[in-house]
CSV table of C-alpha atoms in Angstrom, one decimal:
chain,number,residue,atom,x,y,z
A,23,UNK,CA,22.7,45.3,11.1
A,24,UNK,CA,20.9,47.9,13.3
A,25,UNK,CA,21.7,48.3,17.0
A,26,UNK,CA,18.6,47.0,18.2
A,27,UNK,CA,19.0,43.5,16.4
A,28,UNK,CA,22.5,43.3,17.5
A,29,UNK,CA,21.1,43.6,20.8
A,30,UNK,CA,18.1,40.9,20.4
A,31,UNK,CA,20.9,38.9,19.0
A,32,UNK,CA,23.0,39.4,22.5
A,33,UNK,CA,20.6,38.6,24.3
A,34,UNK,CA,19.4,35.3,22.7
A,35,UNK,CA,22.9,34.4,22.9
A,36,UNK,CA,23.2,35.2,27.0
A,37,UNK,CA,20.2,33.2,27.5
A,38,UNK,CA,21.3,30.3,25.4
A,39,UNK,CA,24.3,30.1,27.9
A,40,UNK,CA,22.4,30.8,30.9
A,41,UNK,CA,20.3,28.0,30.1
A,42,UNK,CA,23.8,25.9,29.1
A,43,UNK,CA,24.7,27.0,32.1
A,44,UNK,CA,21.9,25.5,34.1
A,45,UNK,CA,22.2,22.3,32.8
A,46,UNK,CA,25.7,21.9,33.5
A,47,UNK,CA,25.8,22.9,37.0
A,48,UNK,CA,22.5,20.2,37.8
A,49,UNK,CA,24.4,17.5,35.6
A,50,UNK,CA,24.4,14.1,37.9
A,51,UNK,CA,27.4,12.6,38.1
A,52,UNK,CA,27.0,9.1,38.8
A,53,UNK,CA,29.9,9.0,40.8
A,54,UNK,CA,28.7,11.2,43.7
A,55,UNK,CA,25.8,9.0,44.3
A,56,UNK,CA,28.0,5.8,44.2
A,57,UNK,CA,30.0,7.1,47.2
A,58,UNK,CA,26.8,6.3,49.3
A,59,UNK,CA,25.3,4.1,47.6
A,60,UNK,CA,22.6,6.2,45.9
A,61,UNK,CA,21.5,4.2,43.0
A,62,UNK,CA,17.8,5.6,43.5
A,63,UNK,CA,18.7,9.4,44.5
A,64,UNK,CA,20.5,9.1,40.6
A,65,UNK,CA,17.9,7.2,38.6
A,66,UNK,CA,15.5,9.7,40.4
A,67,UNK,CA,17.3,12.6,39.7
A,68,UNK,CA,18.7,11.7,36.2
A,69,UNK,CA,15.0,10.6,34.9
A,70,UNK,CA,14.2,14.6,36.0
A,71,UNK,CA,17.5,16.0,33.9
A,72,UNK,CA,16.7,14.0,31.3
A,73,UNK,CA,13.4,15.7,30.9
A,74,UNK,CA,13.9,19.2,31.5
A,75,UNK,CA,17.3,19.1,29.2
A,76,UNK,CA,17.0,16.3,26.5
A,77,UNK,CA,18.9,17.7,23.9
A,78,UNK,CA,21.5,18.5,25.8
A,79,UNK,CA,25.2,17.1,24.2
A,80,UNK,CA,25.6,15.2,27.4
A,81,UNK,CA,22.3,13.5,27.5
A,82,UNK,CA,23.4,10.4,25.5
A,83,UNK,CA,26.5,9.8,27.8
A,84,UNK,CA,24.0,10.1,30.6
A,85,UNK,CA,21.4,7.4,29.5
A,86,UNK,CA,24.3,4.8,29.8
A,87,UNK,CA,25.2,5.9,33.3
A,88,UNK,CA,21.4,5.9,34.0
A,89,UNK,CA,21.3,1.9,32.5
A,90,UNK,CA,24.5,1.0,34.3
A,91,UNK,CA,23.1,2.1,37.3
A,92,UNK,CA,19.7,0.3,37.1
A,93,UNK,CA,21.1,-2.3,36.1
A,94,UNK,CA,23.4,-2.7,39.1
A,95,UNK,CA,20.5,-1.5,41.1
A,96,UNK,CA,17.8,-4.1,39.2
A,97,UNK,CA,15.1,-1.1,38.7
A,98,UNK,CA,13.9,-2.8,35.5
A,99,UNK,CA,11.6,0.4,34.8
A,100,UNK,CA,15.2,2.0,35.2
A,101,UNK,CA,16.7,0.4,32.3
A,102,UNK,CA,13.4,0.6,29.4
A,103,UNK,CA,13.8,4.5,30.1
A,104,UNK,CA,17.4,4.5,29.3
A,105,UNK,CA,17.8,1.6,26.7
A,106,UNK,CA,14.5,3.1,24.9
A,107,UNK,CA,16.3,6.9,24.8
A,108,UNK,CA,19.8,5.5,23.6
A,109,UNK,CA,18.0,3.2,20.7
A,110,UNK,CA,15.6,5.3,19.3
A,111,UNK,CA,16.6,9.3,20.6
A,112,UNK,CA,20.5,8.8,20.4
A,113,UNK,CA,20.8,6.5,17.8
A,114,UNK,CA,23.9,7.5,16.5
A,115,UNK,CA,25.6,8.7,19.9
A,116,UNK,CA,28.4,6.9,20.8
A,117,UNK,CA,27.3,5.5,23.9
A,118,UNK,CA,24.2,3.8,22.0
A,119,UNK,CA,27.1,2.2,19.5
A,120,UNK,CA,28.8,1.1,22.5
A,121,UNK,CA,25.6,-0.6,23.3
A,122,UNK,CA,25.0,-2.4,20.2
A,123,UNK,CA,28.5,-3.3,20.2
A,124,UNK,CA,28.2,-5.6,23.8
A,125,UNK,CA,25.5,-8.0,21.7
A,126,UNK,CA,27.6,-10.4,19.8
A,127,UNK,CA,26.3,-10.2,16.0
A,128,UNK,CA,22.8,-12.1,15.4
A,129,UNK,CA,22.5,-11.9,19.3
A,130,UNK,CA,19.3,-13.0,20.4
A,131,UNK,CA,19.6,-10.6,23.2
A,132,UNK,CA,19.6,-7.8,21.3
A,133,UNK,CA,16.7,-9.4,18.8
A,134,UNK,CA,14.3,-10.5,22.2
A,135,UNK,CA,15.7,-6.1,23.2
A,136,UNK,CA,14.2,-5.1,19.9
A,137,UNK,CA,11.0,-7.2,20.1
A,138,UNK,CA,9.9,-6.3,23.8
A,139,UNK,CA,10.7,-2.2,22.7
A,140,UNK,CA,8.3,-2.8,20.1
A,141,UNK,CA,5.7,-4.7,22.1
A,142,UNK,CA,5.9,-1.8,24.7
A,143,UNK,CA,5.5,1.1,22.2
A,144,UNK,CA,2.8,3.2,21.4
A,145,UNK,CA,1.7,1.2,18.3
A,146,UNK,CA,-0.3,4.2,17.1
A,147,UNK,CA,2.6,6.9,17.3
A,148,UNK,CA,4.3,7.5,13.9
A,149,UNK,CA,7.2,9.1,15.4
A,150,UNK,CA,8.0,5.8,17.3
A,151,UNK,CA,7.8,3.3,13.7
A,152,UNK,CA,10.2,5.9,12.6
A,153,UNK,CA,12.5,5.6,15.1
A,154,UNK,CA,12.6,2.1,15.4
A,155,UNK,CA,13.2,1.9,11.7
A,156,UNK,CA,16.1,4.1,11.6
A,157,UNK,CA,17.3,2.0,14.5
A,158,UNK,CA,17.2,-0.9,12.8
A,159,UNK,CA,18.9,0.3,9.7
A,160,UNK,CA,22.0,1.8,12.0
A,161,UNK,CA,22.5,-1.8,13.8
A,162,UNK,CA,22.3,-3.6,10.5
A,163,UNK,CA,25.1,-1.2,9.3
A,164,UNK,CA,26.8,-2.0,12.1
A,165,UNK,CA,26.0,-5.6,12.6
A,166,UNK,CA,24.8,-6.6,9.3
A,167,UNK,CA,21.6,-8.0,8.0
A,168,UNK,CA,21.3,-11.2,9.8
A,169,UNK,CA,19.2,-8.8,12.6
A,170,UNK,CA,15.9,-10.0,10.7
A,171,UNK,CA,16.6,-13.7,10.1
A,172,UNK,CA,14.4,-13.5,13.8
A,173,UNK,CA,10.9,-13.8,12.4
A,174,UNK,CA,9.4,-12.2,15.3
A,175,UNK,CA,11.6,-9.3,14.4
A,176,UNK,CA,10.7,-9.3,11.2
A,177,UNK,CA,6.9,-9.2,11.5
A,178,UNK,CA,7.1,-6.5,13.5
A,179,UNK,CA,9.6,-4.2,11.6
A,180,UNK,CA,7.4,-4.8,8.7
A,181,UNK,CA,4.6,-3.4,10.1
A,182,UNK,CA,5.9,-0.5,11.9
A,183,UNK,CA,7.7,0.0,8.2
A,184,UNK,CA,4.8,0.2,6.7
A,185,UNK,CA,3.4,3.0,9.2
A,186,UNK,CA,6.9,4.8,8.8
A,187,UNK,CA,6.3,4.9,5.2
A,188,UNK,CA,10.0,2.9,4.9
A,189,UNK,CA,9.9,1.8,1.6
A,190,UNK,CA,12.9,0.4,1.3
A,191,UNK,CA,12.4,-2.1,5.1
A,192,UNK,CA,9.2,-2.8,3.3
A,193,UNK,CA,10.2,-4.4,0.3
A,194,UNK,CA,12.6,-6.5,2.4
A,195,UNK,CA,10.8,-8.0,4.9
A,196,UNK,CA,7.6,-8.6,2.8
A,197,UNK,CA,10.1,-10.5,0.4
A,198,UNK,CA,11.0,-12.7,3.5
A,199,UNK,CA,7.2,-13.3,4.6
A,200,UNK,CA,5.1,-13.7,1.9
A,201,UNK,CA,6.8,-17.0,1.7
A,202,UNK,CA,5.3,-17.9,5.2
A,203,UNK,CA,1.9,-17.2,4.1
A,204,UNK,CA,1.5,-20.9,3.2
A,205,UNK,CA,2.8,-22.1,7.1
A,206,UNK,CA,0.1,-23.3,8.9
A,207,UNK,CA,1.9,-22.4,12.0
A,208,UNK,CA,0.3,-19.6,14.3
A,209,UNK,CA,3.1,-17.4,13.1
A,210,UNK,CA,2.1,-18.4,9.6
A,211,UNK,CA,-1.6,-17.7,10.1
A,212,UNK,CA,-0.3,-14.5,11.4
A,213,UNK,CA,1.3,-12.8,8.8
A,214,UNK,CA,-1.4,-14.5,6.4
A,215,UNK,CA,-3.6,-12.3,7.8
A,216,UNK,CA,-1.5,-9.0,8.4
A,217,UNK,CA,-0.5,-9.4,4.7
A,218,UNK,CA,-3.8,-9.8,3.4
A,219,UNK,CA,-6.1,-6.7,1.9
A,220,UNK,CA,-9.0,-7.1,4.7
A,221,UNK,CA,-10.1,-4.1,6.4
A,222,UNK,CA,-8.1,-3.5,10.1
A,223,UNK,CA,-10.9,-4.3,12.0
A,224,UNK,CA,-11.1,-7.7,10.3
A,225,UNK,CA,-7.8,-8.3,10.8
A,226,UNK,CA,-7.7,-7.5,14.3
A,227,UNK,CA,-11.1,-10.2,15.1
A,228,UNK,CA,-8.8,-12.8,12.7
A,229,UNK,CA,-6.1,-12.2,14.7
A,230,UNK,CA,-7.8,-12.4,18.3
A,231,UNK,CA,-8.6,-16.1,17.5
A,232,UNK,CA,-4.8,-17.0,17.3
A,233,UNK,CA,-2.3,-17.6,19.6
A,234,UNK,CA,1.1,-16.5,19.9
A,235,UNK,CA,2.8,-13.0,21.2
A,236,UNK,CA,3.4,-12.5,17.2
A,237,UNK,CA,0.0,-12.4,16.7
A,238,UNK,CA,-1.1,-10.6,19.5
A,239,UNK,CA,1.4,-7.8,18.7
A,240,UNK,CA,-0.4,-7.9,15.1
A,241,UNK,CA,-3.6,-7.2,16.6
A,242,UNK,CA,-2.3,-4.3,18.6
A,243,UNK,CA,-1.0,-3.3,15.9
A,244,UNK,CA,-4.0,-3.0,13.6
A,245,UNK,CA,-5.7,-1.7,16.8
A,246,UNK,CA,-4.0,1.3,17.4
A,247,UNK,CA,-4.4,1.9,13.5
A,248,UNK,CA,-8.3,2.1,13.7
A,249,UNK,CA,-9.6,5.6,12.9
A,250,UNK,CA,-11.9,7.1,15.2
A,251,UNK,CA,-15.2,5.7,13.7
A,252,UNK,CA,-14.0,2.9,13.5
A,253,UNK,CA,-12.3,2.3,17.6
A,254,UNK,CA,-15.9,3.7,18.6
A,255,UNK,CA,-18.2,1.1,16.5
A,256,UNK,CA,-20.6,-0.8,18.5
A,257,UNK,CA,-19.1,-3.8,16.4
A,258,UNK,CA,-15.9,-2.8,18.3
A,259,UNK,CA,-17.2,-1.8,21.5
A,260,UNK,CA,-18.5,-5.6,21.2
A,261,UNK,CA,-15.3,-7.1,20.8
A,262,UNK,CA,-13.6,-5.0,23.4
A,263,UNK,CA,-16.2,-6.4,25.7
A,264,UNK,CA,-15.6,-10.2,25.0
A,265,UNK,CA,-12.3,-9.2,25.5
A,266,UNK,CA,-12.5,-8.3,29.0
A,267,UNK,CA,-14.6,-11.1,30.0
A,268,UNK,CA,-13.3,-14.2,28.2
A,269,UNK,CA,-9.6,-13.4,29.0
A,270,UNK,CA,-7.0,-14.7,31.5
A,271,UNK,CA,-8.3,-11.9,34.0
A,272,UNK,CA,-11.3,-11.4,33.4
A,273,UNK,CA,-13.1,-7.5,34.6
A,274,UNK,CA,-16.4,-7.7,34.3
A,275,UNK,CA,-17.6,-4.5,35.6
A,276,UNK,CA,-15.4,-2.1,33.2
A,277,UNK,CA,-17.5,-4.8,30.5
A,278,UNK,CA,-20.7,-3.9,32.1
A,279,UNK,CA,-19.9,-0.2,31.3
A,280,UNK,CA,-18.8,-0.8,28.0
A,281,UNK,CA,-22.6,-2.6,27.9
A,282,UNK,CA,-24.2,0.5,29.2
A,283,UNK,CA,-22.8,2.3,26.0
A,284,UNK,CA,-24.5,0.0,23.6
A,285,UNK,CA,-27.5,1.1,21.4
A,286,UNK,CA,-31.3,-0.2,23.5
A,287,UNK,CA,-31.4,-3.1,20.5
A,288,UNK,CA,-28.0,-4.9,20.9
A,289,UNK,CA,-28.5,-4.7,24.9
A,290,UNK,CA,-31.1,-6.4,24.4
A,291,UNK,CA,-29.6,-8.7,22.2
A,292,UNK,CA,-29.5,-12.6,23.6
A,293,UNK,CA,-25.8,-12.7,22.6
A,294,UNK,CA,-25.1,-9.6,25.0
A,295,UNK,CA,-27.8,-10.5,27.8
A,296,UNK,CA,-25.9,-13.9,27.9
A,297,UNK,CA,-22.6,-11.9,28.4
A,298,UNK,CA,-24.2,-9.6,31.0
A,299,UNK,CA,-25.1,-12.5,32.8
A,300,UNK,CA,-21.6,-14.0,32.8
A,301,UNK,CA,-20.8,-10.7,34.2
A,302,UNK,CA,-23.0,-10.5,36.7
A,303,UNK,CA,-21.5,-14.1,38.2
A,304,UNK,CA,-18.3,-12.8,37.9
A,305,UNK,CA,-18.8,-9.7,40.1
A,306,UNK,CA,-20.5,-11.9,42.8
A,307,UNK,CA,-24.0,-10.7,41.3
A,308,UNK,CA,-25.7,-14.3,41.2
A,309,UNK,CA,-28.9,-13.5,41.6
A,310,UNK,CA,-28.9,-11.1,38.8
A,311,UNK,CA,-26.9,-13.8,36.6
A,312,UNK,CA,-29.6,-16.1,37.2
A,313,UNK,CA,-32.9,-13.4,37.0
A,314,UNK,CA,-31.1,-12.6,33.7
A,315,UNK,CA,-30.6,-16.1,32.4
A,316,UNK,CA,-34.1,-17.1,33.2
A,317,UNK,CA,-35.1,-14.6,31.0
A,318,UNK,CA,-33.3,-15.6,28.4
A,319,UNK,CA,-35.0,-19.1,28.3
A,320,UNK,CA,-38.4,-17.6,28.6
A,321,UNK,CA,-37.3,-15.8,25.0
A,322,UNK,CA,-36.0,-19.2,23.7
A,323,UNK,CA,-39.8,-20.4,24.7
A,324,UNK,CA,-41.0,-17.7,22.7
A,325,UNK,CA,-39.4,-18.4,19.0
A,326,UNK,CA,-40.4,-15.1,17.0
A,327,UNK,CA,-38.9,-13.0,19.8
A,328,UNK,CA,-35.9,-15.3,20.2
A,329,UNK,CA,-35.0,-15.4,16.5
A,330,UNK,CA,-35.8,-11.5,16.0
A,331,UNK,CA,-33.1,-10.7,18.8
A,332,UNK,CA,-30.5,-13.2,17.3
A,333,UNK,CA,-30.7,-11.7,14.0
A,334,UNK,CA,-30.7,-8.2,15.0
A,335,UNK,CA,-27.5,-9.4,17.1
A,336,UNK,CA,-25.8,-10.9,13.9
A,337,UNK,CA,-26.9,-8.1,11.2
A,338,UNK,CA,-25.4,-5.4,14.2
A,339,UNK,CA,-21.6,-7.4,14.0
C-alpha cells in the first residue's frame, strides 16, 4: 500500500470518528429533560437525532426512551414514530424484543399494533411489505404462530406478502383464507375478492361497495398498486370523484376539479352532470344545482340526446 492510499485511508477513518463523535456529544438523554419536566424539548429533539443519525448503535435504545416518553407525555404522534422505528427498522435490537416481550402471547394488543401499522403505511412502498414481513416472522419466532389466528392480521400480511415477494407468508396465510372465500360475511366477501384473478382496478370498485376496515384496507391496497395508466384513467378519475362526494365528509369542490379533468364527452355525460349538480348544492351553489338539473330534464324530454349521453357514460366506465 502506497502512501497516498494510507493517507485517504486516515482520513476516512478521522472523519468516521468525527462524525461518531458528533453524534455522541448531541445524544439526548432522557434523563436531563425529566429533571424539568421536558417531555416535548426530548420527543422534539430526539425525532431530529433520530433523523440526522439513524444508524447509529444507540438509535434503537433511543426509540424506547422516545415511546416511554410519549407515552407518559400522551403525544400519540410520539409513540407511531418510535413503535414504527423499533418494529420495522430495529427489528432485532434488543429494545424492540423487549417490546414484543410486554404483549402476553396472542395479545390482541400487539395484533390491533400490527393492524393500525399496516393501515397507516404507505401501501405502495415495497420496502415497508418487507419490513413488516420480517417483522412478523421475528415475533412469531418469538411468540409463536398463533400471531395470525387474527383474521384481520392475516388478510393484511398476505397481501403485503405478496408485494414483498414472501413466498413462504404466502403460502401460509392463503392456506388459512381460501377457506373463507365461501363466508358471506363482509370479511368473507373481502378476501373473495382480493383472492380472485380480476384486474386491481376491479377489485378496488368490488371492494368500495363493502363495508368493514378489512375491506377498506383491501382497497387501499389494490389502490396504491395501480400503475400509472391505470391511477390516471378517466374510469378512475370517476370513481375518485364519487368518492369524495358520496362519503361521510363529503368535498365537493376538490370533485369539481377532478370534473374539470374529464374528457368534453363524459362532462357532458348525464351521470356526471347529475354529480356536478350535487356538487354544486354542496358548496352552497343552488342556483347552479338547479340551472344544472333543469337541464338535465330538458335532455330526458329529448330521448335521442338523453340515451346518446347515457351510453357514452356507460361504454366510458
Amino acid at each position: 500500500m502506497n502512501h497516498p492510499q494510507k493517507l485517504i485511508i486516515l482520513c476516512l477513518i478521522l472523519l468516521n470518528y468525527i462524525g461518531y463523535s458528533d453524534a455522541k456529544s448531541e445524544f439526548p438523554f432522557y434523563e436531563e429533560y425529566l429533571k424539568e419536566s421536558n417531555f416535548r424539548g426530548f420527543i422534539e429533539d430526539t425525532t431530529k437525532y433520530l433523523e440526522k443519525y439513524p444508524d447509529v448503535p444507540q438509535a434503537p435504545r433511543l426509540a424506547y426512551d422516545m415511546m416511554m416518553v410519549g407515552k407518559a407525555a400522551s403525544d400519540v404522534d410520539a409513540v407511531k414514530k418510535a413503535t414504527s422505528l423499533l418494529l420495522f427498522k430495529h427489528t432485532k435490537s434488543l429494545p424492540t424484543l423487549n417490546l414484543i416481550s410486554s404483549f402476553e402471547k396472542g395479545s390482541k394488543r400487539l395484533t390491533d399494533l400490527l393492524n393500525s401499522k399496516a393501515d397507516e403505511a404507505d401501501l405502495s412502498s415495497k420496502d415497508f411489505a418487507v419490513s413488516f414481513c420480517r417483522t412478523l416472522l421475528f415475533i412469531a419466532r418469538v411468540q409463536g404462530p398463533d400471531l395470525l389466528k387474527d383474521k384481520s392480521l392475516r388478510i393484511r400480511t398476505h397481501l403485503l406478502a405478496i408485494k414483498a415477494e414472501a413466498d413462504e407468508i404466502i403460502s401460509t396465510t392463503k392456506k388459512t383464507m381460501v377457506d373463507m372465500e365461501k363466508d358471506e360475511s363482509n370479511y368473507g366477501k373481502a378476501v373473495k375478492v382480493a383472492l380472485s384473478k380480476k384486474s386491481n382496478f376491479e377489485k378496488v370498485k368490488e371492494l368500495d361497495s363493502i363495508s368493514g376496515q378489512d375491506a377498506e384496507f383491501c382497497k387501499l391496497f389494490f389502490l396504491a398498486q395501480l400503475n400509472e395508466k391505470e391511477a390516471n384513467s378517466e374510469s378512475m378519475i370517476v370513481f375518485k370523484i364519487n368518492q369524495l362526494v358520496f362519503n361521510k365528509n363529503p368535498q365537493p369542490n376538490k370533485a369539481l376539479e377532478l370534473i374539470k379533468s374529464l374528457s368534453s364527452e363524459k362532462k357532458n355525460s348525464p351521470e356526471i352532470k347529475f354529480i356536478t349538480a350535487i356538487c354544486y348544492q354542496f358548496s352552497d351553489q343552488t342556483e347552479k344545482a338547479i340551472d344544472l338539473l333543469l337541464g338535465i330534464s330538458s335532455e330526458k324530454k329529448n330521448p335521442q340526446k338523453w340515451q346518446k349521453g347515457a351510453v357514452g357514460a356507460q361504454l366510458s366506465q
